């Protein structure tokens, strides 16, 4: 049996005696791992390292001799969220595998690296014999993602100031010239305002998404009346559209716990989409209800609808459907992603029911106060 790895250490030495013989299949695992381009580490049930492959040595800059018998904790940087390790151990002890993108480790030199890690227990019958960790280095991808998020944050921040100024000046002009200009010119001014508002909305989406990614989107939770908020949003929103009539039905019996401004954003986003994606319809329904624990708000339109294949992806970041009509509508595919993240932070739910050509019903629920 070829269990010797070039130059460094013999695999026969690192595989416990109990595995040699009865568990030939498992014995082949380190042999295969030697050839793996991805780093592999094996520990015994006491959490001591007894095998690492050459790719692991290359990534971490530790040699096998330096780490054998030690705990893989020597790699920990303190930057991996604690809950990841808690979930990991819960899963492993139940004999289940666990994968995550959130492990940030450090090399022997102290340099950090991030990995997509898969952990799994190897059993003999019912008994766990050892644990395998497989890493895939994603440091480069994560760095690029962070740079991209930082760029989006800076760019949208810089774009916001001129747009806000343009919007304010066009509003002032509209008021000052109201009596003195022709209907034509009023139409032009109104359009400047409308387009700057749209730009503002797009920039806000970009800003929000970059704050979400960097964990800087602030939330101020307090008890509030969702009926009153929906009423206010509907009245304000109705001013911005002369193509659709918004009808509110139902009510919620108790206050909810949440960030009123963020829920305002969710409602405006859903109503904006309801208008954008139903150009030939003329009504939008907004329905309020509650059960014992949750308040639910549903925004229903009678427009394009969403096909079955798109439904599972609709709340994903940058997701836009590829349909011809919807393609003509401007957007980044961020609005619903932001809504979903906001509702998630409230420990609520967001979902959609829709049929192509029949319109859509977007709903979200929020916990009522005094419900556990
Ligand atoms: P955006 O509208 O900026 O593209 P969203 O995240 O708000 O981004 O929406 C993602 C996609 O979901 C849209 O591009 C559209 O294809 C689809 N969509 C959202 N709301 C509706 C709706 N009410 N009716 C039909 N399609 C919708």
XYZ file of C-alpha atoms and ligand atoms in Angstrom:
399
model
C 0.000 0.000 0.000
C 1.400 3.407 -0.956
C 0.819 5.403 2.167
C 3.973 7.442 2.183
C 3.798 11.086 1.216
C 6.821 12.500 -0.557
C 9.357 13.802 1.898
C 7.065 14.914 4.683
C 5.268 12.193 6.638
C 3.971 8.682 6.361
C 0.204 8.398 6.299
C 0.449 4.997 7.997
C 1.877 6.842 10.947
C -0.972 9.322 11.155
C -3.896 6.921 10.720
C -4.873 5.382 14.064
C -4.390 1.677 14.406
C -8.139 1.022 14.741
C -8.654 2.297 11.223
C -5.939 0.204 9.692
C -7.489 -3.018 8.568
C -11.233 -2.869 9.125
C -11.689 0.541 7.540
C -9.783 0.271 4.306
C -12.225 2.600 2.556
C -11.473 5.378 5.045
C -7.769 4.656 4.788
C -7.937 5.541 1.166
C -9.295 8.950 2.043
C -5.980 10.555 3.077
C -4.372 8.997 0.010
C -6.933 10.733 -2.173
C -6.580 13.910 -0.142
C -2.857 14.063 -0.825
C -3.737 14.673 -4.446
C -6.502 17.193 -3.675
C -5.802 20.776 -4.761
C -7.970 21.928 -1.825
C -6.675 21.856 1.753
C -7.822 18.894 3.876
C -7.377 18.337 7.620
C -8.436 15.344 9.716
C -8.832 15.306 13.486
C -9.609 12.508 15.894
C -12.600 12.688 18.224
C -10.449 14.424 20.842
C -9.996 17.259 18.362
C -6.307 16.521 17.695
C -4.891 16.880 14.211
C -3.571 13.638 12.768
C -3.507 14.395 9.079
C -3.164 17.418 6.811
C -2.567 17.318 3.068
C 0.102 19.291 1.146
C -2.470 21.879 -0.012
C -3.331 22.546 3.654
C 0.351 22.990 4.494
C 0.759 25.368 1.558
C -2.250 27.489 2.508
C -1.573 27.746 6.251
C 2.228 27.727 5.990
C 2.389 25.205 8.851
C 4.058 21.849 8.257
C 2.366 18.659 9.367
C 5.062 18.095 11.998
C 4.294 21.493 13.542
C 0.579 20.819 13.963
C 0.180 17.070 14.524
C -1.542 16.282 17.797
C -2.551 19.922 18.196
C -6.022 21.458 17.961
C -7.080 23.057 14.645
C -8.020 26.018 16.843
C -4.477 27.255 16.288
C -5.803 28.631 13.006
C -8.586 30.681 14.585
C -8.353 34.424 14.019
C -11.191 35.453 16.336
C -13.007 36.950 13.338
C -15.297 34.004 12.569
C -18.747 34.651 14.102
C -19.044 32.534 17.272
C -22.430 31.206 16.247
C -20.765 29.449 13.292
C -18.717 27.238 15.629
C -21.752 26.574 17.829
C -23.784 25.421 14.803
C -20.811 23.465 13.476
C -20.414 21.433 16.671
C -24.142 20.847 17.028
C -24.215 19.446 13.496
C -21.067 17.352 13.800
C -22.126 15.762 17.073
C -25.372 14.739 15.420
C -23.287 13.108 12.696
C -24.234 15.724 10.083
C -22.057 17.670 7.650
C -21.730 21.452 7.760
C -20.624 23.981 5.145
C -19.978 27.676 5.530
C -18.383 30.644 3.784
C -17.750 32.493 7.009
C -14.592 30.956 8.418
C -11.787 33.498 8.694
C -8.528 31.853 9.780
C -4.943 32.948 10.131
C -1.761 31.439 8.742
C 1.378 30.732 10.732
C 2.545 34.195 9.693
C -0.603 35.762 11.170
C -1.982 36.657 7.733
C -5.741 36.098 7.534
C -7.509 34.007 4.914
C -11.149 33.147 4.356
C -12.362 29.743 3.290
C -15.435 27.942 2.145
C -15.228 25.116 4.656
C -16.971 21.747 4.701
C -16.808 19.656 7.859
C -17.976 16.113 8.160
C -17.764 13.295 10.648
C -16.594 9.865 9.472
C -18.341 7.011 11.260
C -17.656 3.382 11.865
C -21.151 1.986 12.412
C -22.813 4.493 14.725
C -19.616 5.732 16.246
C -17.864 8.857 15.001
C -14.207 7.975 14.328
C -12.771 11.203 13.012
C -13.664 14.581 11.558
C -12.667 15.837 8.131
C -12.339 19.525 7.246
C -12.068 20.562 3.614
C -11.243 24.159 2.768
C -11.550 26.136 -0.404
C -9.636 29.422 -0.271
C -12.029 32.308 -1.072
C -9.867 35.157 0.255
C -9.416 36.689 -3.190
C -13.143 36.557 -4.036
C -14.090 38.076 -0.662
C -11.535 40.889 -1.053
C -12.922 41.754 -4.484
C -16.492 41.640 -3.127
C -15.520 44.012 -0.322
C -13.853 46.396 -2.787
C -16.953 46.305 -4.987
C -19.247 47.008 -2.011
C -16.996 49.848 -0.874
C -17.052 51.318 -4.399
C -20.849 51.103 -4.588
C -21.024 52.822 -1.191
C -18.715 55.688 -2.177
C -20.181 56.141 -5.659
C -23.778 56.239 -4.455
C -22.883 58.595 -1.629
C -21.212 60.984 -4.085
C -24.146 60.782 -6.501
C -26.683 61.498 -3.796
C -25.726 65.126 -3.061
C -26.178 66.534 -6.593
C -29.397 64.591 -7.077
C -30.897 65.889 -3.822
C -29.964 69.451 -4.857
C -31.471 69.007 -8.344
C -34.646 67.622 -6.850
C -34.960 70.492 -4.351
C -34.341 73.181 -7.036
C -36.855 71.683 -9.446
C -39.434 71.693 -6.631
C -38.718 75.347 -5.836
C -38.940 76.291 -9.533
C -42.224 74.423 -9.880
C -43.697 76.441 -7.002
C -42.241 79.830 -8.052
C -43.242 79.551 -11.680
C -46.572 77.877 -11.160
C -48.708 80.833 -12.325
C -46.302 82.221 -14.905
C -45.490 79.346 -17.232
C -47.388 77.415 -19.885
C -48.827 73.936 -19.343
C -46.060 72.625 -21.603
C -43.305 74.026 -19.418
C -45.068 72.746 -16.299
C -45.007 69.291 -17.873
C -41.243 69.583 -18.453
C -40.633 70.670 -14.873
C -42.797 67.872 -13.539
C -40.788 65.397 -15.568
C -37.478 66.724 -14.235
C -38.837 66.175 -10.731
C -40.126 62.693 -11.597
C -36.826 61.561 -13.118
C -34.722 62.993 -10.270
C -37.004 61.145 -7.819
C -36.387 57.937 -9.739
C -32.646 58.485 -9.704
C -32.872 59.201 -6.004
C -34.697 55.895 -5.495
C -32.045 53.957 -7.425
C -29.221 55.635 -5.509
C -30.976 54.926 -2.208
C -31.172 51.235 -3.171
C -27.437 51.221 -3.890
C -26.649 52.998 -0.632
C -28.874 50.671 1.357
C -27.390 47.554 -0.170
C -23.838 48.697 0.521
C -24.806 49.514 4.136
C -26.466 46.100 4.445
C -23.373 44.312 3.175
C -21.084 46.167 5.538
C -23.483 45.742 8.485
C -23.897 49.522 8.694
C -27.626 49.747 7.987
C -29.005 51.011 11.281
C -32.232 49.815 12.846
C -34.114 51.551 15.667
C -36.697 49.189 17.027
C -39.738 50.437 18.917
C -43.440 49.707 19.191
C -45.571 51.388 16.505
C -48.995 51.348 14.879
C -48.679 49.628 11.483
C -52.217 50.734 10.480
C -51.237 54.375 10.837
C -47.957 53.881 8.970
C -49.667 52.112 6.041
C -52.324 54.839 5.926
C -49.647 57.567 5.770
C -47.625 55.768 3.114
C -50.719 55.124 0.980
C -51.792 58.807 1.133
C -48.276 60.064 0.293
C -47.755 57.466 -2.412
C -51.108 58.233 -4.042
C -49.802 61.780 -4.744
C -46.963 60.346 -6.821
C -49.138 58.359 -9.222
C -52.079 59.414 -11.329
C -52.304 56.062 -13.118
C -53.252 53.784 -10.197
C -55.756 54.036 -7.352
C -54.571 52.421 -4.128
C -57.264 50.856 -1.941
C -56.550 49.803 1.629
C -58.629 47.100 3.319
C -58.547 45.415 6.737
C -56.684 46.436 9.881
C -54.246 45.174 12.479
C -55.433 44.829 16.071
C -52.174 45.381 17.950
C -48.976 47.358 17.602
C -45.908 45.796 16.047
C -42.284 45.967 17.090
C -39.935 47.322 14.457
C -38.159 50.187 12.767
C -40.943 52.349 11.351
C -38.701 54.086 8.796
C -37.390 50.814 7.418
C -40.914 49.367 7.151
C -41.910 52.597 5.396
C -39.122 51.832 2.862
C -40.421 48.281 2.373
C -43.956 49.547 1.727
C -42.762 52.217 -0.725
C -40.641 49.623 -2.532
C -43.550 47.188 -2.896
C -45.926 49.950 -4.009
C -43.349 51.312 -6.502
C -42.981 47.838 -8.011
C -46.752 47.354 -8.068
C -47.036 50.522 -10.200
C -43.914 49.843 -12.317
C -44.872 46.304 -13.224
C -48.580 46.902 -13.954
C -48.591 49.690 -16.538
C -51.934 48.713 -18.049
C -53.776 48.175 -14.757
C -55.269 51.000 -12.733
C -55.615 49.661 -9.201
C -53.512 48.356 -6.336
C -54.917 46.716 -3.211
C -53.203 46.814 0.138
C -54.553 44.428 2.750
C -53.865 44.365 6.494
C -54.580 41.460 8.853
C -53.163 39.687 11.878
C -53.243 36.399 13.741
C -52.147 35.893 17.354
C -48.465 36.525 16.733
C -47.984 38.320 13.453
C -49.332 41.280 11.510
C -49.447 40.774 7.741
C -49.458 43.368 4.970
C -50.177 42.344 1.366
C -49.641 44.561 -1.675
C -51.525 43.243 -4.683
C -51.264 44.416 -8.275
C -52.909 43.265 -11.481
C -49.962 43.568 -13.830
C -47.348 41.412 -15.539
C -47.105 38.814 -12.781
C -44.045 36.606 -12.304
C -43.404 33.248 -13.952
C -42.868 30.082 -11.903
C -39.185 29.832 -12.804
C -38.461 33.343 -11.470
C -40.423 33.082 -8.208
C -37.749 31.252 -6.148
C -35.133 33.903 -7.050
C -37.145 37.083 -6.837
C -35.698 38.223 -3.464
C -32.085 37.593 -4.517
C -29.607 40.430 -4.908
C -29.458 41.856 -8.479
C -32.131 39.410 -9.689
C -34.324 40.768 -12.480
C -36.644 38.719 -14.654
C -35.666 38.434 -18.299
C -39.150 39.027 -19.691
C -39.413 41.511 -22.531
C -41.914 43.934 -20.967
C -40.271 44.027 -17.536
C -36.916 44.599 -19.252
C -38.134 48.022 -20.347
C -38.601 49.056 -16.712
C -35.513 50.616 -15.098
C -34.076 48.965 -12.007
C -31.090 47.270 -10.402
C -32.835 44.230 -8.962
C -32.052 45.430 -5.449
C -35.406 46.631 -4.066
C -36.825 43.226 -3.123
C -33.482 42.037 -1.764
C -33.376 45.067 0.535
C -37.015 44.467 1.584
C -36.203 40.828 2.397
C -33.142 41.800 4.464
C -35.116 44.435 6.385
C -37.929 41.987 7.163
C -35.385 39.323 8.166
C -33.877 41.741 10.688
C -37.397 42.112 12.144
C -37.694 38.328 12.511
C -40.619 38.516 10.107
C -41.349 36.826 6.796
C -41.702 38.067 3.225
C -43.171 36.103 0.358
C -44.824 36.405 -3.032
C -47.706 34.711 -4.808
C -47.980 35.413 -8.498
C -49.046 34.085 -11.862
C -47.699 35.287 -15.169
C -50.162 37.732 -16.718
C -52.404 37.776 -13.628
C -50.568 40.114 -11.263
C -48.703 39.612 -7.987
C -49.323 39.619 -4.247
C -46.292 40.539 -2.154
C -46.781 40.003 1.591
C -44.710 40.506 4.704
C -45.399 39.754 8.334
C -44.008 41.358 11.475
C -44.183 40.166 15.081
C -46.899 41.798 17.177
C -45.877 43.198 20.540
C -46.479 40.884 23.495
C -46.107 37.815 21.330
C -43.218 35.486 22.120
P -36.017 46.344 -9.714
O -37.478 46.619 -9.765
O -35.215 47.544 -9.383
O -35.524 45.596 -10.885
P -36.638 44.606 -7.460
O -35.709 43.878 -6.558
O -37.607 45.541 -6.827
O -35.713 45.365 -8.489
O -37.426 43.538 -8.302
C -36.721 42.449 -8.871
C -37.454 41.924 -10.090
O -38.669 41.311 -9.665
C -37.882 43.023 -11.052
O -36.869 43.288 -11.992
C -39.113 42.411 -11.703
O -38.711 41.591 -12.782
C -39.706 41.526 -10.611
N -40.830 42.190 -9.895
C -40.772 42.865 -8.722
N -41.991 43.289 -8.349
C -42.851 42.871 -9.296
C -44.268 42.986 -9.484
N -45.042 43.616 -8.612
N -44.795 42.407 -10.590
C -44.019 41.728 -11.479
N -42.678 41.589 -11.366
C -42.103 42.152 -10.286
